Amino acid sequence: MQYIKKHIPNALFEIDVAKSKDGVLLLMHDNSLERTSTGFGRVDQNSWKTMSQLKLKDDFDSIVEFKIPLFKDVLDWAKKENAILTVDIKRSVDPEDVLHFIEKNDALKQSVIITYSIKTAQKLYKLNPKVVLSVSIRNTEEFNRAANSGIPWANMVAFTGTMVSDSSLYNKLHKKGVMCMLGTLGNLDKRAAAKGEHLYREWAKLGIDVFATDRPLETQKALITHQ
């Protein structure tokens, strides 16, 4: 989950879009089914008919009543609840297909598509100049690459990596009107858990606007404390 730094923090939901053997878009983090569901084998080698019958597992390997969600159902939910989704696309899925699906379901305003290369970001922007993209900008070189990409800054959210950068990078991005996202999931979340949630406030003061975290409740509490 991701958390946006505002006067009152708002949640964004990161989702992973995969595709079944028969071309159905669904949500699944792993490439295979074993860890998070009662199924077996690769996601892209199973039909939706098969996967629709499976149940999910929680972090303790216990079977729960929930089933694998369809991407369409999640888009419908986001529109109904006015939620924002950051859409991570599995390597086996063409980002162009995902963009067209979002367009078809009139959910562009609910979606930020995560990209891992400027080339992919340029391709999606060319297909739809209204798309909002998460673009990796972790240093000056990547800042310059984004600046020369032909994609307007207004179409970007900057993913600044999983390590804290110098505040000058965040300042440069803010001057362009770009929100800065820090991936605290992993080492930085562990550091905050060990040394104190006040670290989230310190990172926010450096210029972080969005936290990609596995500790959303702790992040929320830290960001609203002492406001």
XYZ file of C-alpha atoms in Angstrom:
227
model
C 0.000 0.000 0.000
C 1.099 3.562 -0.544
C 0.505 6.596 1.609
C 0.362 10.191 0.428
C 1.689 12.975 2.650
C -0.898 15.696 3.002
C -2.387 17.533 5.941
C -4.551 14.426 6.321
C -2.866 11.429 4.633
C -4.773 9.539 1.952
C -4.284 5.915 0.960
C -3.417 4.706 -2.500
C -3.600 1.044 -3.368
C -0.846 -0.669 -5.309
C -2.111 -3.618 -7.323
C -0.355 -6.183 -9.515
C -2.028 -7.022 -12.820
C -1.424 -10.438 -14.364
C -3.052 -12.316 -17.231
C -4.496 -15.819 -17.397
C -3.691 -18.326 -20.130
C -6.904 -17.316 -21.901
C -6.209 -13.576 -21.715
C -8.208 -12.500 -18.646
C -6.675 -9.666 -16.584
C -6.627 -10.377 -12.860
C -4.774 -9.410 -9.701
C -1.879 -11.592 -8.556
C 1.475 -10.578 -7.105
C 3.476 -13.743 -7.767
C 4.136 -15.376 -11.118
C 2.969 -18.678 -9.645
C -0.085 -19.555 -7.584
C 1.253 -21.680 -4.736
C 2.234 -19.073 -2.148
C -0.912 -16.943 -2.140
C -3.662 -19.322 -3.271
C -4.829 -22.933 -3.278
C -3.716 -23.289 -6.900
C -0.579 -24.632 -8.558
C 1.592 -23.595 -11.474
C 2.217 -20.348 -13.295
C -0.561 -17.756 -13.488
C -0.136 -17.343 -17.259
C -0.435 -21.111 -17.740
C -3.775 -21.434 -15.942
C -7.194 -20.526 -17.332
C -9.441 -18.022 -15.600
C -12.063 -20.764 -15.193
C -9.575 -22.708 -13.087
C -8.281 -19.739 -11.105
C -11.738 -18.328 -10.404
C -12.433 -21.388 -8.249
C -9.349 -20.962 -6.060
C -9.212 -19.431 -2.615
C -6.508 -17.107 -1.353
C -4.049 -17.659 1.505
C -2.971 -15.124 4.104
C 0.565 -14.387 5.302
C 0.365 -17.343 7.680
C -0.505 -19.805 4.891
C -4.092 -20.116 6.138
C -6.832 -20.447 3.519
C -9.338 -17.579 3.572
C -12.722 -17.134 1.901
C -11.549 -14.524 -0.602
C -10.878 -15.386 -4.231
C -8.586 -13.962 -6.918
C -10.082 -10.637 -8.039
C -10.670 -9.601 -11.619
C -8.962 -6.376 -12.673
C -12.318 -5.098 -13.950
C -13.973 -5.584 -10.556
C -11.191 -3.648 -8.831
C -11.481 -0.793 -11.343
C -15.233 -0.691 -10.743
C -14.626 -0.562 -6.984
C -12.081 2.245 -7.374
C -14.536 4.315 -9.404
C -17.296 3.755 -6.872
C -15.098 4.621 -3.890
C -13.077 7.334 -5.669
C -9.878 5.444 -4.838
C -6.557 5.772 -6.623
C -4.757 2.644 -7.843
C -1.078 2.423 -8.684
C -1.004 -0.301 -11.301
C 2.040 -2.579 -11.379
C 2.076 -4.759 -14.487
C 3.630 -8.229 -14.510
C 6.291 -8.857 -17.133
C 4.104 -11.371 -18.951
C 1.505 -8.649 -19.650
C 1.783 -5.938 -22.321
C 1.382 -2.498 -20.657
C -0.481 -1.348 -23.769
C -3.169 -3.979 -23.114
C -3.554 -2.747 -19.545
C -3.873 0.885 -20.641
C -6.526 -0.011 -23.220
C -8.418 -1.999 -20.577
C -8.339 0.957 -18.187
C -9.606 3.221 -20.979
C -12.350 0.746 -21.916
C -13.546 0.739 -18.307
C -13.384 4.537 -17.998
C -10.946 4.335 -15.072
C -8.075 6.541 -16.231
C -8.714 9.028 -13.405
C -8.366 6.207 -10.878
C -5.080 4.862 -12.260
C -1.377 5.612 -12.050
C 0.530 3.142 -14.219
C 3.929 2.078 -12.910
C 6.660 1.996 -15.555
C 10.196 0.644 -15.299
C 11.710 2.378 -18.320
C 11.354 5.714 -20.072
C 10.694 3.802 -23.298
C 7.583 2.187 -21.814
C 6.453 5.511 -20.325
C 6.862 7.229 -23.707
C 4.890 4.484 -25.437
C 1.967 4.802 -23.010
C 1.976 8.605 -23.124
C 1.908 8.505 -26.916
C -1.115 6.194 -26.777
C -2.951 8.446 -24.322
C -1.661 11.928 -23.379
C -3.940 11.931 -20.324
C -2.305 8.917 -18.662
C -0.509 9.429 -15.327
C 2.709 7.454 -15.003
C 4.982 6.459 -12.156
C 8.497 7.010 -13.506
C 11.765 6.068 -11.789
C 13.722 9.248 -11.001
C 16.348 8.308 -8.437
C 19.202 10.599 -9.417
C 20.208 13.502 -11.666
C 20.772 11.242 -14.678
C 17.243 9.858 -14.482
C 15.858 13.353 -13.847
C 17.476 14.578 -17.067
C 16.241 11.526 -18.953
C 12.678 12.218 -17.805
C 13.052 15.908 -18.649
C 14.071 15.035 -22.211
C 11.487 12.257 -22.676
C 8.765 14.412 -24.226
C 6.395 13.446 -21.403
C 5.037 16.497 -19.539
C 5.940 16.692 -15.859
C 2.215 16.915 -15.128
C 1.848 13.308 -16.289
C 4.474 11.985 -13.872
C 4.812 10.794 -10.323
C 8.493 10.279 -9.490
C 9.465 6.993 -7.872
C 12.693 8.018 -6.156
C 13.796 4.507 -5.191
C 14.048 2.513 -1.974
C 16.834 4.614 -0.460
C 16.618 8.213 0.706
C 18.121 10.600 -1.844
C 19.539 14.048 -1.280
C 16.801 16.609 -0.686
C 18.024 18.555 -3.735
C 16.474 15.886 -5.990
C 13.110 16.259 -4.287
C 13.373 20.047 -4.542
C 14.054 19.868 -8.286
C 11.050 17.610 -8.778
C 8.798 19.811 -6.643
C 9.783 22.821 -8.731
C 8.415 20.909 -11.722
C 5.213 20.128 -9.825
C 6.073 16.437 -9.515
C 5.171 14.382 -6.439
C 8.000 12.300 -4.952
C 7.416 8.664 -3.958
C 9.797 6.748 -1.670
C 9.722 2.959 -1.410
C 10.096 2.316 2.316
C 8.871 -1.272 1.998
C 11.787 -3.433 3.024
C 14.837 -1.858 4.654
C 13.419 1.578 5.447
C 10.243 0.131 6.977
C 12.451 -2.154 9.094
C 14.544 0.818 10.153
C 11.426 2.729 11.215
C 10.109 -0.283 13.111
C 13.404 -0.582 14.989
C 14.269 3.077 15.561
C 10.853 4.713 15.649
C 8.016 5.870 13.404
C 9.286 9.443 13.659
C 11.547 8.538 10.718
C 8.541 8.748 8.388
C 8.084 12.373 9.452
C 11.762 13.081 8.844
C 11.564 11.614 5.340
C 8.430 13.637 4.679
C 10.243 16.818 5.732
C 12.996 16.015 3.229
C 10.378 16.161 0.473
C 8.664 12.781 0.236
C 5.003 13.079 -0.753
C 4.064 9.408 -1.213
C 5.257 6.426 0.816
C 5.199 2.949 -0.730
C 5.106 0.986 2.500
C 4.185 -2.339 4.049
C 3.289 -0.424 7.248
C 0.471 1.919 6.150
C -1.152 2.271 9.556
C 2.131 3.109 11.267
C 2.987 5.540 8.482
C -0.400 7.229 8.805
C -0.046 7.583 12.557
C 3.444 9.034 12.217
C 2.463 11.575 9.560
C -0.555 12.929 11.422
C 1.294 13.157 14.731
C 2.248 16.696 15.760
C 0.559 18.291 12.719
